[in-house]
Coordinates of C-alpha atoms in Angstrom, one line a residue:
M1 CA 0.1 -0.1 -0.1
P2 CA 1.5 3.4 -0.8
S3 CA 2.5 5.3 2.2
G4 CA 0.0 8.3 1.3
L5 CA -2.9 6.0 1.8
A6 CA -1.9 4.7 5.1
G7 CA -4.7 5.5 7.8
I8 CA -7.3 5.5 5.2
Y9 CA -7.4 1.8 4.2
A10 CA -7.1 -1.1 6.3
R11 CA -3.9 -3.7 5.8
H12 CA -5.9 -6.6 6.8
Q13 CA -9.8 -7.5 6.3
R14 CA -11.4 -10.7 6.9
G15 CA -14.8 -12.1 6.6
F16 CA -17.1 -15.1 6.2
F17 CA -20.5 -16.5 5.7
A18 CA -22.4 -19.6 6.7
E19 CA -25.7 -20.7 5.0
A20 CA -28.3 -23.4 5.4
V21 CA -31.2 -24.2 3.1
R22 CA -34.0 -26.5 3.9
P23 CA -36.3 -27.2 1.0
F24 CA -40.0 -28.2 1.6
G25 CA -43.2 -28.1 -0.1
R26 CA -42.1 -30.0 -3.3
G27 CA -45.2 -30.1 -5.7
W28 CA -47.3 -27.7 -3.8
V29 CA -47.7 -25.9 -7.0
R30 CA -49.6 -28.3 -9.1
T31 CA -48.8 -26.6 -12.5
I32 CA -45.0 -26.6 -11.9
P33 CA -44.5 -30.1 -10.4
A34 CA -40.8 -30.0 -10.1
S35 CA -41.2 -26.7 -7.8
M36 CA -40.5 -26.2 -4.2
F37 CA -40.1 -23.7 -1.3
A38 CA -36.9 -23.2 0.8
L39 CA -36.2 -21.9 4.4
K40 CA -32.9 -20.2 4.6
A41 CA -30.6 -18.9 7.4
R42 CA -27.4 -17.0 6.7
V43 CA -24.9 -15.6 9.2
D44 CA -22.2 -13.0 7.7
R45 CA -19.3 -11.4 9.7
V46 CA -16.8 -9.1 8.3
D47 CA -13.8 -7.2 9.9
F48 CA -13.0 -4.1 8.1
D49 CA -9.7 -3.9 10.1
A50 CA -8.4 -6.7 11.5
D51 CA -5.6 -4.5 13.4
Q52 CA -8.3 -2.4 15.1
V53 CA -11.0 -3.3 17.9
G54 CA -14.6 -2.4 16.9
Q55 CA -14.3 -2.5 13.1
S56 CA -16.2 -5.8 12.7
M57 CA -20.0 -6.3 12.0
T58 CA -22.2 -9.5 12.1
Q59 CA -25.4 -9.9 10.4
F60 CA -28.0 -12.9 10.7
S61 CA -30.9 -13.0 8.1
V62 CA -33.5 -15.5 7.5
G63 CA -35.9 -15.9 4.6
V64 CA -38.3 -18.0 2.5
N65 CA -38.2 -18.3 -1.3
F66 CA -40.2 -20.1 -4.1
R67 CA -38.0 -22.2 -6.6
P68 CA -40.0 -23.0 -9.8
A69 CA -36.9 -24.9 -11.1
Q70 CA -33.9 -26.3 -9.3
D71 CA -31.6 -23.4 -10.2
T72 CA -34.0 -20.6 -10.3
V73 CA -35.0 -18.8 -7.1
L74 CA -37.6 -16.1 -6.5

């Protein structure tokens, strides 16, 4: 990193996410027999500056989606 950018940009950043998906309701939509619904839970963690305390953030989200085909999610 150029010396003029020291203090503006972090030298070390870290992050991860973990996700779980549970399908259910296959065939509930009779006109699309291969369709299904899915429950999803995800946790994200990011540390914007690993060298300083208080520069991290965690987010947890849940959701339900409809999948008219295996690789299509609404």
